[in-house]
mmCIF file of C-alpha atoms (C1' of nucleotides) and ligand atoms in Angstrom:
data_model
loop_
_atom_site.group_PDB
_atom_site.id
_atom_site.type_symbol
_atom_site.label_atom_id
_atom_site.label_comp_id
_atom_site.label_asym_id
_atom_site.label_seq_id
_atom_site.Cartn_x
_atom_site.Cartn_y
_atom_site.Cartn_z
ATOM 1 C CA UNK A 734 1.154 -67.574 -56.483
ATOM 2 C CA UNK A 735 2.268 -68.292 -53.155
ATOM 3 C CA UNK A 736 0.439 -67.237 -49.824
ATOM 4 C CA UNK A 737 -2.935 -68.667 -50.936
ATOM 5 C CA UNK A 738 -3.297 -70.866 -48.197
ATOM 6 C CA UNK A 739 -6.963 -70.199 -48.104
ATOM 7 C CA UNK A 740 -9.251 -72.807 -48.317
ATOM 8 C CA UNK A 741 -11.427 -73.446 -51.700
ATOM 9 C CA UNK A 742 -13.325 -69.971 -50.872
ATOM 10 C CA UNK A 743 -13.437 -66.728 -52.279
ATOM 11 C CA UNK A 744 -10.134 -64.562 -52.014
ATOM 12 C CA UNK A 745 -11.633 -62.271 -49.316
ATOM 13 C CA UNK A 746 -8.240 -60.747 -48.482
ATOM 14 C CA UNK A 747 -7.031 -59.793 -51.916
ATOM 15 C CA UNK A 748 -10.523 -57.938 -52.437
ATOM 16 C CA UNK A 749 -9.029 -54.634 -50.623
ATOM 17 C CA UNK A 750 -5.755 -54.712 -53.103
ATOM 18 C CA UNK A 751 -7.666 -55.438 -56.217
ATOM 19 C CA UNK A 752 -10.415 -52.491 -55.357
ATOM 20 C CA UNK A 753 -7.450 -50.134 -54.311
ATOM 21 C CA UNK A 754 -5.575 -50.677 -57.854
ATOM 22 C CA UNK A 755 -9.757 -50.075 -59.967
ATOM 23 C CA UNK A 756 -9.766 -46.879 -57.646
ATOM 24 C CA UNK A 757 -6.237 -45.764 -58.881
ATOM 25 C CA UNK A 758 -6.879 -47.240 -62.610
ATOM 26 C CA UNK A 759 -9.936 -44.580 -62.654
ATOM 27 C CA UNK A 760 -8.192 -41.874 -61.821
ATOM 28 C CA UNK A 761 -9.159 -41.314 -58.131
ATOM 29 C CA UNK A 762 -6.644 -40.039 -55.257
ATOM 30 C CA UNK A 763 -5.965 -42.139 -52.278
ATOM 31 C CA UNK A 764 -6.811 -41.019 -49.121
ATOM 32 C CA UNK A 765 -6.873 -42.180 -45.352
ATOM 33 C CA UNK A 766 -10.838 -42.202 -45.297
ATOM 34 C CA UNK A 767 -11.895 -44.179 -48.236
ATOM 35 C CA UNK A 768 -9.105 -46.568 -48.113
ATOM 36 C CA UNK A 769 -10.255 -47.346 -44.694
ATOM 37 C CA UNK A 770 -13.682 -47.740 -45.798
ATOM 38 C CA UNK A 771 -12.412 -50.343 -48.677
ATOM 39 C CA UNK A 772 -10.337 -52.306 -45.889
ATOM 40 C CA UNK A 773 -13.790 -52.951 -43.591
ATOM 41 C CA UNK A 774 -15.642 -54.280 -46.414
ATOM 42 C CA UNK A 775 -12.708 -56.409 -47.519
ATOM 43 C CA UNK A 776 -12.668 -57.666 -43.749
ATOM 44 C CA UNK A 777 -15.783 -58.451 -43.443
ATOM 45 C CA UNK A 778 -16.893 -60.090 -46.498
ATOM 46 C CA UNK A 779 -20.283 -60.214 -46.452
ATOM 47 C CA UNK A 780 -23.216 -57.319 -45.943
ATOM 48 C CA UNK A 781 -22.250 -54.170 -44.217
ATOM 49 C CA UNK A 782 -24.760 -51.136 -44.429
ATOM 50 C CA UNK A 783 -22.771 -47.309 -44.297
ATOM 51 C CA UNK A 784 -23.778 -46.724 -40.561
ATOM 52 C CA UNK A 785 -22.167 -50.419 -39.445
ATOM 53 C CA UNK A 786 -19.106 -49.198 -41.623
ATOM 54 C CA UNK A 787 -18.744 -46.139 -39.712
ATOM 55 C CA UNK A 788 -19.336 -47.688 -36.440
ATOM 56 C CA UNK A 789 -16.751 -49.883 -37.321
ATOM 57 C CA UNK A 790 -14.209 -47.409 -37.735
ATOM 58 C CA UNK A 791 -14.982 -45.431 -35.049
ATOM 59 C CA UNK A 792 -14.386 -48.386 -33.033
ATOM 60 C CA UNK A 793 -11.121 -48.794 -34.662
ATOM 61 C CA UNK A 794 -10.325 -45.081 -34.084
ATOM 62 C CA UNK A 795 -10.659 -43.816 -37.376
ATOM 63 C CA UNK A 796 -13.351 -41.799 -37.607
ATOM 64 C CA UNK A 797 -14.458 -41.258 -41.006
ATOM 65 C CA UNK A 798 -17.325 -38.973 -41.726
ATOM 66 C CA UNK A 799 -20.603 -40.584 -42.644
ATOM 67 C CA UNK A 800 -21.096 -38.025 -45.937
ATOM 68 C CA UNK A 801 -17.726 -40.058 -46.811
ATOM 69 C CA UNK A 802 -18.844 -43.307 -45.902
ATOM 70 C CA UNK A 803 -21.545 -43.183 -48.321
ATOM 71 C CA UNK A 804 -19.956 -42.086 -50.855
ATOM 72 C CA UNK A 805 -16.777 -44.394 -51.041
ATOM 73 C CA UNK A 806 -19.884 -46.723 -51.507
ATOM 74 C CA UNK A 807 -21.721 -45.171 -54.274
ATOM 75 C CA UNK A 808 -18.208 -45.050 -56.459
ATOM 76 C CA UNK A 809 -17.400 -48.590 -55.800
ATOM 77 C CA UNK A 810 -20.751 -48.962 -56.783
ATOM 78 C CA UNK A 811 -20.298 -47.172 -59.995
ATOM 79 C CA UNK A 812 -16.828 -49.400 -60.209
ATOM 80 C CA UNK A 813 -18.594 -52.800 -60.124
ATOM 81 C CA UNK A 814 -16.560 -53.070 -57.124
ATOM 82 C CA UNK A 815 -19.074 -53.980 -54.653
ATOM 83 C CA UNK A 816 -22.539 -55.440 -54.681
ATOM 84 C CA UNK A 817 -25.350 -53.440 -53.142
ATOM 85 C CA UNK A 818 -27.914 -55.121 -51.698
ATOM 86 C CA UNK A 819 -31.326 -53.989 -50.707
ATOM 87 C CA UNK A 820 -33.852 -56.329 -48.395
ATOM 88 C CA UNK A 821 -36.237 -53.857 -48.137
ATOM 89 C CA UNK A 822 -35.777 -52.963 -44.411
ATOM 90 C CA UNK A 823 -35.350 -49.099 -45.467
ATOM 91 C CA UNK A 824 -31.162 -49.450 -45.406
ATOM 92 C CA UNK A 825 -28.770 -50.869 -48.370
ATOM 93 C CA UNK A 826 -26.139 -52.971 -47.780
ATOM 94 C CA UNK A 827 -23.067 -53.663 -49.285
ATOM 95 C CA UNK A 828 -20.237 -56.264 -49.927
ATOM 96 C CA UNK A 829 -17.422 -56.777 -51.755
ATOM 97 C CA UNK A 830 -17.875 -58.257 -55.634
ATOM 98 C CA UNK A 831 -15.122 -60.398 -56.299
ATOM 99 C CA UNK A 832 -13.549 -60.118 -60.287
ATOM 100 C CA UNK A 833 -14.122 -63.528 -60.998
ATOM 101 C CA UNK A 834 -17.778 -63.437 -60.833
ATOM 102 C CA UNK A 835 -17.486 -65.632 -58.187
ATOM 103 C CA UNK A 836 -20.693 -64.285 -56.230
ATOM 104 C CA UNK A 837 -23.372 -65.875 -53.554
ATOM 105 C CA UNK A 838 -27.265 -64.836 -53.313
ATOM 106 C CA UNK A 839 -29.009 -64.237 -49.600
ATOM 107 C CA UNK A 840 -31.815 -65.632 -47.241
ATOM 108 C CA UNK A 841 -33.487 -62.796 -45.362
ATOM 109 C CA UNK A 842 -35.316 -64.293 -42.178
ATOM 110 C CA UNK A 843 -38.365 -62.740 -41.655
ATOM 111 C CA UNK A 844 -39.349 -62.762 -38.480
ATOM 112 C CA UNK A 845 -35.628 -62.066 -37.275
ATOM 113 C CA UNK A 846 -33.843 -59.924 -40.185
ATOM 114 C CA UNK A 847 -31.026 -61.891 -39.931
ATOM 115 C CA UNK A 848 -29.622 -62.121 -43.722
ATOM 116 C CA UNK A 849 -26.965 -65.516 -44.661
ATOM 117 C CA UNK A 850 -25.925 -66.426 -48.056
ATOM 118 C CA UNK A 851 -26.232 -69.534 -50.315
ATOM 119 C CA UNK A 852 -24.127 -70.495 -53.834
ATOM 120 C CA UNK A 853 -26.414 -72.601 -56.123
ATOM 121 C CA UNK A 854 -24.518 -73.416 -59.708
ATOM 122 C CA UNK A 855 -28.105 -74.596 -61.510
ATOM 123 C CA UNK A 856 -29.734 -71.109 -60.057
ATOM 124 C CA UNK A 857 -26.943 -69.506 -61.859
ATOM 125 C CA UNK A 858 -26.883 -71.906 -65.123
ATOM 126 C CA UNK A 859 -30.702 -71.069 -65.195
ATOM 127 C CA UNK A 860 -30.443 -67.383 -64.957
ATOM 128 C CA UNK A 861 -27.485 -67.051 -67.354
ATOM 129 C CA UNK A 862 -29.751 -69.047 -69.783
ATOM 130 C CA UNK A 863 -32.693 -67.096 -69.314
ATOM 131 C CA UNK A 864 -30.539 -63.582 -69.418
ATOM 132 C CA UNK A 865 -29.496 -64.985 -72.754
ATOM 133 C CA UNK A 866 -33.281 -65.240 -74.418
ATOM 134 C CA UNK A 867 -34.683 -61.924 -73.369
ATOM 135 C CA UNK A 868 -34.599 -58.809 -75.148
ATOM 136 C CA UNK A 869 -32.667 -57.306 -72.523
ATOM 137 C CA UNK A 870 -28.660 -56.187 -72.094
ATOM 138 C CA UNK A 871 -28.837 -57.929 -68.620
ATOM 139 C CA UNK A 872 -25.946 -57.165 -66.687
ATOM 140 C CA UNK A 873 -26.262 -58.640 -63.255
ATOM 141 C CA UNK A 874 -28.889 -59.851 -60.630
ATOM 142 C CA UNK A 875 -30.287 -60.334 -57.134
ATOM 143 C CA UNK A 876 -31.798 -62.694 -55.691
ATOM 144 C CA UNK A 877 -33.163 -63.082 -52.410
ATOM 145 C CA UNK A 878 -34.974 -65.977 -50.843
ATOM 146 C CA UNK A 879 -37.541 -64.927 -47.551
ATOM 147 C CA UNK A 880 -38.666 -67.082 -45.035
ATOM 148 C CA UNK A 881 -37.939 -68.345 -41.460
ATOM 149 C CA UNK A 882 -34.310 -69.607 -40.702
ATOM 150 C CA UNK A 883 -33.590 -71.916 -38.466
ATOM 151 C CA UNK A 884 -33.985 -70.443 -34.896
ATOM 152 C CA UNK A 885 -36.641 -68.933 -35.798
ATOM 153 C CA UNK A 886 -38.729 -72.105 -37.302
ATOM 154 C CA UNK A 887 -37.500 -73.930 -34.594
ATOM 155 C CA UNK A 888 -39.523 -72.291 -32.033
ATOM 156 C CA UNK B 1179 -69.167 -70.476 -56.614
ATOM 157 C CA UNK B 1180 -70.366 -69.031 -59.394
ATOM 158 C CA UNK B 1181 -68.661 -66.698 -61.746
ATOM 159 C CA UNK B 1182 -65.349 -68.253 -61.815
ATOM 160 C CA UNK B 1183 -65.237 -67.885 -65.628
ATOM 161 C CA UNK B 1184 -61.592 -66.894 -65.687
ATOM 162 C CA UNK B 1185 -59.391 -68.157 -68.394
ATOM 163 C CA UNK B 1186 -56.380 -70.274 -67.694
ATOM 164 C CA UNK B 1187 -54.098 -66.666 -67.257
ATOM 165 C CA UNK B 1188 -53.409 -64.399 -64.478
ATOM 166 C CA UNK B 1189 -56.926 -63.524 -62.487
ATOM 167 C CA UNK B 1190 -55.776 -60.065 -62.962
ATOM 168 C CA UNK B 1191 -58.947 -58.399 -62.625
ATOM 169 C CA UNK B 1192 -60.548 -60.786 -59.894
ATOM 170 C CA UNK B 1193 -57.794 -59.729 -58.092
ATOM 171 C CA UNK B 1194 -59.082 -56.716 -56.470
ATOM 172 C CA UNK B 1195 -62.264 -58.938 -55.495
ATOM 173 C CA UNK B 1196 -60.434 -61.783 -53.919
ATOM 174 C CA UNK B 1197 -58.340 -59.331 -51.814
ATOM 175 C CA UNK B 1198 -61.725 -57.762 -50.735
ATOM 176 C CA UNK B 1199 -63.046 -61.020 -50.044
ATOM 177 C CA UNK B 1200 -59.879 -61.881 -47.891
ATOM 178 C CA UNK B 1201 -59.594 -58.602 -45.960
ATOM 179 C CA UNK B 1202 -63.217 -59.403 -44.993
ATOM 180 C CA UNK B 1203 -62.411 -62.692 -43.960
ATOM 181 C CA UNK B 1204 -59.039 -61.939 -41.960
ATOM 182 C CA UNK B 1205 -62.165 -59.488 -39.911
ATOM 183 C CA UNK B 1206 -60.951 -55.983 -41.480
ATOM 184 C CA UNK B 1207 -63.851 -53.441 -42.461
ATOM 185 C CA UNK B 1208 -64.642 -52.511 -45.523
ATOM 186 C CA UNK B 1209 -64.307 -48.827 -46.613
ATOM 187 C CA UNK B 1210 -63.965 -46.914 -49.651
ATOM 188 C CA UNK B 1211 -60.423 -45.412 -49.302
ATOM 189 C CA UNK B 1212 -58.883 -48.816 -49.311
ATOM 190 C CA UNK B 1213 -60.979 -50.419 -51.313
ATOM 191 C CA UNK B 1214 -60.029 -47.668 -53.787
ATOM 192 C CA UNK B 1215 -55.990 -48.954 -52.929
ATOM 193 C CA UNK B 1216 -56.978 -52.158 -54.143
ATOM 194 C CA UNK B 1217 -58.876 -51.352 -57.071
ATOM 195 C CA UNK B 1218 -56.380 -49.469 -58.108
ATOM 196 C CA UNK B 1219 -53.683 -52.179 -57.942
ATOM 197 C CA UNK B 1220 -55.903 -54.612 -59.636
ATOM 198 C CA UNK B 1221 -56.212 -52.211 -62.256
ATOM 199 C CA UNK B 1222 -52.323 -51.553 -62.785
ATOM 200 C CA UNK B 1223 -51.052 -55.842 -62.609
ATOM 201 C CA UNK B 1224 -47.703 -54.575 -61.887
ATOM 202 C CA UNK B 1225 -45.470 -52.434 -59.459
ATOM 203 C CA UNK B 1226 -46.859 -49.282 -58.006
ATOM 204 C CA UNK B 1227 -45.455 -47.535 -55.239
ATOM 205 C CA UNK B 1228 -47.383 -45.991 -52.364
ATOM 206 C CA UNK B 1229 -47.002 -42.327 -53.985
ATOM 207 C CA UNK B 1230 -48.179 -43.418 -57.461
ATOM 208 C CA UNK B 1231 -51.294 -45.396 -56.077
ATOM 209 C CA UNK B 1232 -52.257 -41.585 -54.121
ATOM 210 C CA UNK B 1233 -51.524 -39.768 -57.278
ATOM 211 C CA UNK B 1234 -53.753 -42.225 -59.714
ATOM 212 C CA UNK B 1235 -56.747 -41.893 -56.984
ATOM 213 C CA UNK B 1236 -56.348 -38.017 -56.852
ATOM 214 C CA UNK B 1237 -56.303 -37.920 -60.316
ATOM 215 C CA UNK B 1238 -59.614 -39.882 -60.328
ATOM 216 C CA UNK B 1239 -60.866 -37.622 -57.933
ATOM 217 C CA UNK B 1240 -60.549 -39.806 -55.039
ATOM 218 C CA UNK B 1241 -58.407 -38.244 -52.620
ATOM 219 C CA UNK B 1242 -57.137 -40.410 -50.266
ATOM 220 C CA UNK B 1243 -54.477 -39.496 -47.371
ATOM 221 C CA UNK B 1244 -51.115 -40.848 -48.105
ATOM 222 C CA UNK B 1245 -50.841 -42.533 -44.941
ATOM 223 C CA UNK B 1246 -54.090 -44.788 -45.334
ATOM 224 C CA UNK B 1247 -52.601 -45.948 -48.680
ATOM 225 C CA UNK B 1248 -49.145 -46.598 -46.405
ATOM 226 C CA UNK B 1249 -51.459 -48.592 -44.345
ATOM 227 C CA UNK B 1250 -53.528 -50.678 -46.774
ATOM 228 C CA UNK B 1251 -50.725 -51.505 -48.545
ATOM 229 C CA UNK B 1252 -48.890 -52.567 -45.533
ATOM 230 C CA UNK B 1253 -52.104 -54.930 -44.421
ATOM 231 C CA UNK B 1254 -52.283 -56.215 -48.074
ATOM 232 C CA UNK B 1255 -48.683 -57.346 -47.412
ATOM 233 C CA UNK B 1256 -49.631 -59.068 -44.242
ATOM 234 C CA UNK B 1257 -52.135 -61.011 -45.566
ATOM 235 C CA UNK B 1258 -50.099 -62.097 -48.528
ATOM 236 C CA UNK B 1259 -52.551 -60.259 -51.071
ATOM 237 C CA UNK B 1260 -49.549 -58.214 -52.852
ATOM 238 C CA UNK B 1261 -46.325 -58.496 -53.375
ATOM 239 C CA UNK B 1262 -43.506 -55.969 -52.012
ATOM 240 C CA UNK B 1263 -40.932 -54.987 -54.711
ATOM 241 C CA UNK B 1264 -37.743 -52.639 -53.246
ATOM 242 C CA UNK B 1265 -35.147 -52.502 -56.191
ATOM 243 C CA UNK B 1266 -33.087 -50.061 -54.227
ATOM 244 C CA UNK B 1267 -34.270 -46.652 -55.114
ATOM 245 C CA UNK B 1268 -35.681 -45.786 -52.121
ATOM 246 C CA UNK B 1269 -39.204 -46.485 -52.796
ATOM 247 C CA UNK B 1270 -40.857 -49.731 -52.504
ATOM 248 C CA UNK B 1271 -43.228 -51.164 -54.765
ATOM 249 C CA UNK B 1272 -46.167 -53.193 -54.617
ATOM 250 C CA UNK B 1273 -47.968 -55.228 -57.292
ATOM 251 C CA UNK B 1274 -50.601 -58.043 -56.979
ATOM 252 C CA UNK B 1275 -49.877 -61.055 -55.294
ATOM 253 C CA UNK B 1276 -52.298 -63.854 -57.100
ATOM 254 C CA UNK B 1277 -53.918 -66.478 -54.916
ATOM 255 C CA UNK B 1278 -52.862 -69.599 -57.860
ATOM 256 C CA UNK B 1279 -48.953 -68.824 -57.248
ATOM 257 C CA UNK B 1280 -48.699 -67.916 -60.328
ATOM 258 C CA UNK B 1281 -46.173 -64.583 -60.687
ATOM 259 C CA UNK B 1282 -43.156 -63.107 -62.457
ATOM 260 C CA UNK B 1283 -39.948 -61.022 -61.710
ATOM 261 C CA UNK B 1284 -38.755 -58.017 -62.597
ATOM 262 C CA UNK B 1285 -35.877 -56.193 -65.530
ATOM 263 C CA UNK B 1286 -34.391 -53.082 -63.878
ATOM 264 C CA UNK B 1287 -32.755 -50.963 -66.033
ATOM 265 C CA UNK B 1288 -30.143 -49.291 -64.403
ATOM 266 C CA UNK B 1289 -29.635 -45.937 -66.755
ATOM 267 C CA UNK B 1290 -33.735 -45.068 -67.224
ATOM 268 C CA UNK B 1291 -34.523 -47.075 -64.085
ATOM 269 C CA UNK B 1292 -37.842 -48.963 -66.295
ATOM 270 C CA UNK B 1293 -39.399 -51.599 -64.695
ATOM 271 C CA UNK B 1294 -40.484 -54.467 -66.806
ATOM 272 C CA UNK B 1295 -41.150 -58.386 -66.282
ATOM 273 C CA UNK B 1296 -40.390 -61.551 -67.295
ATOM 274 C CA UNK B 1297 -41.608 -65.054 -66.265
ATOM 275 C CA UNK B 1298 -39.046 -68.335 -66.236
ATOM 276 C CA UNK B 1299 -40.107 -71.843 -65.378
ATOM 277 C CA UNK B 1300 -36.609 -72.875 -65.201
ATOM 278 C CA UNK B 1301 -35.695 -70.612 -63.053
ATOM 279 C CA UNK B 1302 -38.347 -71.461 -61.092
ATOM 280 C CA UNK B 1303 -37.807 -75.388 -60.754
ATOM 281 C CA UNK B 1304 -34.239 -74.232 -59.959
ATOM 282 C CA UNK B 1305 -35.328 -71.820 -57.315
ATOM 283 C CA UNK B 1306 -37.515 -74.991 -55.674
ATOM 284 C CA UNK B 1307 -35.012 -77.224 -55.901
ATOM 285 C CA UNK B 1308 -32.236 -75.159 -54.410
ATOM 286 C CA UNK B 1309 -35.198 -74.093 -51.675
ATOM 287 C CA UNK B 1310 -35.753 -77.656 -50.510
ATOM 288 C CA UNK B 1311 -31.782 -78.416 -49.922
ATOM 289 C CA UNK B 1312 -31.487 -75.459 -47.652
ATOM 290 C CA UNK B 1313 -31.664 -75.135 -44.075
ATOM 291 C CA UNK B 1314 -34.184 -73.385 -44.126
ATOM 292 C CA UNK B 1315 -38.137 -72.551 -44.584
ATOM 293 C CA UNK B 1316 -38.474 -70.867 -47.315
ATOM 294 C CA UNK B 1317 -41.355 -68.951 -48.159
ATOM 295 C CA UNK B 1318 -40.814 -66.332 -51.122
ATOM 296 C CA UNK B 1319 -38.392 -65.125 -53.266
ATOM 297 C CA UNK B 1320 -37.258 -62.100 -55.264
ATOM 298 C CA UNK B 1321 -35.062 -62.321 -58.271
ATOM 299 C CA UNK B 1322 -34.201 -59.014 -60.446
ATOM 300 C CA UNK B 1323 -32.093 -58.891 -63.146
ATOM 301 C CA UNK B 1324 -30.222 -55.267 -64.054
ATOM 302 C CA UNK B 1325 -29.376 -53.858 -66.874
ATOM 303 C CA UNK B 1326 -29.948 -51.797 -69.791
ATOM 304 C CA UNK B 1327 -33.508 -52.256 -71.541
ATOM 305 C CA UNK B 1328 -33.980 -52.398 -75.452
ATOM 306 C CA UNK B 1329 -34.227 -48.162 -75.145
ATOM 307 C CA UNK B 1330 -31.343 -47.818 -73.454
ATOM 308 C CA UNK B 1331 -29.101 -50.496 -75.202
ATOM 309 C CA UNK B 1332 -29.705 -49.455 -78.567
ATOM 310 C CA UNK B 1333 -28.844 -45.434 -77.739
ATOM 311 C "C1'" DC C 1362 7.486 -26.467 -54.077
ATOM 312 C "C1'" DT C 1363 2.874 -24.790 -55.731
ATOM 313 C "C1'" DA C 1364 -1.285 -24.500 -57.774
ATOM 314 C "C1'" DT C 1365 -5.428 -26.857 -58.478
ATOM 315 C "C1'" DA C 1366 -9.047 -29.613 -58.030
ATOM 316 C "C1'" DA C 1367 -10.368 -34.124 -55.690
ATOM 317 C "C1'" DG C 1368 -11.732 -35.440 -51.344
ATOM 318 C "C1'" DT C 1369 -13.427 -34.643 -46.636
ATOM 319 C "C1'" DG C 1370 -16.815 -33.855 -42.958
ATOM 320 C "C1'" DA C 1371 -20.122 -31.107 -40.146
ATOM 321 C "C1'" DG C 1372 -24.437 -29.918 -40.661
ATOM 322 C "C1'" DA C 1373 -28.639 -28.741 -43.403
ATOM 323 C "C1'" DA C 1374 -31.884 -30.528 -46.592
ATOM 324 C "C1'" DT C 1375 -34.612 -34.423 -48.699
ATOM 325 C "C1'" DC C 1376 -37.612 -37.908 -48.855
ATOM 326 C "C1'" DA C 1377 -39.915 -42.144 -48.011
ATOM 327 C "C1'" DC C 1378 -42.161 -43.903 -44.448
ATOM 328 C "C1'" DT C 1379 -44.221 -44.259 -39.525
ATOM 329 C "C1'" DA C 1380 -46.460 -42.608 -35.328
ATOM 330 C "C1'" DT C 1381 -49.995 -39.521 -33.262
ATOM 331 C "C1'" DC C 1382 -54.387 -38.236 -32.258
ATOM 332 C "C1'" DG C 1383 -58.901 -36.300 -32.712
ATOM 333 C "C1'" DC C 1384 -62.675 -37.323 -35.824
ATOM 334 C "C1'" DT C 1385 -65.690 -40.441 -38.763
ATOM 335 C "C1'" DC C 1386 -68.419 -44.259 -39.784
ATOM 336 C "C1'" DG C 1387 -69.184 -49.492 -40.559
ATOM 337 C "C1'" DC C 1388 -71.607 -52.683 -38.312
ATOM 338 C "C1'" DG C 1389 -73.167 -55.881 -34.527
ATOM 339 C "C1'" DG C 1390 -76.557 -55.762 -30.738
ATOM 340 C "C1'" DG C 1391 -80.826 -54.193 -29.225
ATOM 341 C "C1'" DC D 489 -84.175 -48.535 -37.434
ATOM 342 C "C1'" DC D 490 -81.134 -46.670 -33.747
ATOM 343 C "C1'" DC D 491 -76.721 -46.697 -30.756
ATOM 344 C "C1'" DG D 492 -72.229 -47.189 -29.300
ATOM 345 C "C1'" DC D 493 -67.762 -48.453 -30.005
ATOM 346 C "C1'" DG D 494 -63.730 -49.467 -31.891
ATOM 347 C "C1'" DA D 495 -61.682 -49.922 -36.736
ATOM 348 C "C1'" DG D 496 -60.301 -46.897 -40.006
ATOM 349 C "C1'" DC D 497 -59.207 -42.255 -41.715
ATOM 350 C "C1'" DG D 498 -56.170 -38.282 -42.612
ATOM 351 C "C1'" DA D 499 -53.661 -34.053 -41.366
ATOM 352 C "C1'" DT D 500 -49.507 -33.486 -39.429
ATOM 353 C "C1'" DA D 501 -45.361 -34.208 -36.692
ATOM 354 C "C1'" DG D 502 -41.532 -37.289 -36.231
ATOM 355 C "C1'" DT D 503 -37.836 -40.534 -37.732
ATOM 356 C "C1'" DG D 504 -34.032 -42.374 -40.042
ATOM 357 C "C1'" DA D 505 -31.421 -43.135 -44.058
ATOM 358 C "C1'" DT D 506 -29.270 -40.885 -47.649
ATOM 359 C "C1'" DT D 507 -27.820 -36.699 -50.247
ATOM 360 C "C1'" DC D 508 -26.443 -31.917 -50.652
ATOM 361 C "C1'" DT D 509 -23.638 -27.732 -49.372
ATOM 362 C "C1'" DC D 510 -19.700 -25.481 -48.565
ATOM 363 C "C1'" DA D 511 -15.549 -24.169 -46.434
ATOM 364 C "C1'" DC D 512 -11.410 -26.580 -45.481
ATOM 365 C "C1'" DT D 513 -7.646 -30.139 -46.418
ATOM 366 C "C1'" DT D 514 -4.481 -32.616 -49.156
ATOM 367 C "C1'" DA D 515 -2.905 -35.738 -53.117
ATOM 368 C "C1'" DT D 516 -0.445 -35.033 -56.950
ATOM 369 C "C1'" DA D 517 0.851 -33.174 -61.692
ATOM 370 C "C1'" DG D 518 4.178 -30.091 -63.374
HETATM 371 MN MN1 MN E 2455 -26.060 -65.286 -59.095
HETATM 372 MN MN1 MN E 2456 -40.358 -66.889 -58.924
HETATM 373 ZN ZN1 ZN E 2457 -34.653 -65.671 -37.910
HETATM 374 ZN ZN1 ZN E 2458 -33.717 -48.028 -70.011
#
DNA sequence: CTATAAGTGAGAATCACTATCGCTCGCGGG
DNA sequence: CCCGCGAGCGATAGTGATTCTCACTTATAG
């Protein structure tokens, strides 16, 4: 352990490695395109839909097709590697999922769109309990709190 | 007020009457195509998308365009009468919103994609909680849980 | 180095949803 | 009870995100 000069936070930079060496673990090739798509989302940190993604790159020069784009996405979907998360504005977004579980939940505005995160331990504690009475294999959750944030209440 | 004989449960089939009563009152028409949307949400108690709601009222032999089913549901929403339900497969769903407060979440399961419920009052006192330390006016929330259901689990 | 199949990307196809627009009809005023 | 008008309807065209196709490229096992 030595460069973690980070703060308490999650290890945003080490995301990119860890996802690179579950790609390779699975059997899957490198390549230019998807590897690029894996280093935006580690970058970034929080929700990113496909089209931002691409935009992103093309910014950056790379141009990576969109066809690719999406599906970098759906395997590190399938990989647990990144959390998808759907507001219900007609596109999905994505982020990185960290290994250590270490994950926060969203506030969508709704008058404005804009989407920021919270951590709550007792929302988690609850849930965990509750996953643990129901007749269900639960396996992971969303949740997403709606209202108006603070610019927008404000005026 | 007179019939409010209801028992201490979910109003589920006043439902359809209070949303007619509150469409009237918000100064919307009344007219049979919608009112046949909301009848046949009241019916169901839980999600329906826009496509399902068209196909039940064909099936009962009232045909009514997709679009006007698009657009009750989408005034319904408005007015707070149902509740919107997108768990990321490209259609949303809609299900009764009740006028006490009183509601539940939803189970995904993510290899037969089954919808059920599940109610928590836990999870709710930790969702109010959390809501009042935030910076922010919060006025819903979502939670969904994924996994694989009983069915699934067991195969 | 080569063969082979994974991966790519331009473009077509899907699919849920929204916008249009001429027609219908609920309903308030007379 | 009758009228007129704008809310509401519905067939259909349009939109935008996502997925599919397919010919081409390239990582990589042997
Ligand atoms: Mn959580
Ligand atoms: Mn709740
Ligand atoms: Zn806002
Ligand atoms: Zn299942």
């Amino acid at each position: 352990m030595k460069s973690e000069a980070r703060s308490v936070g999650l290890p945003t930079t080490d995301w990119a490695a860890h996802a690179e060496q579950e790609l390779k673990r699975a059997g899957h090739r490198s390549s230019a395109p998807r590897s690029a798509v894996v280093e935006v989302l580690g970058r970034q940190g929080c929700v990113l839909s496909a089209r931002e993604i691409a935009d992103e790159l093309r910014a950056d020069g790379r141009d990576v097709g969109i066809a690719t784009v999406y599906r970098a996405l759906e395997l590190l979907d399938e990989l647990h590697l990144v959390q998808r998360l759907d507001v219900g504005e007609g596109t999905v977004r994505y982020e990185p999922a960290h290994p250590s579980g270490e994950h926060h939940h969203h506030l969508v505005c709704d008058s404005c769109g804009r989407v920021s995160s919270f951590e709550d331990r007792d929302l988690e504690r609850a849930i965990a309990h509750l996953a643990g009475r129901l007749d269900y294999q639960v396996g992971g959750h969303d949740v997403v709190l709606r209202g108006a944030c603070p610019a927008c209440s404000s005026a």
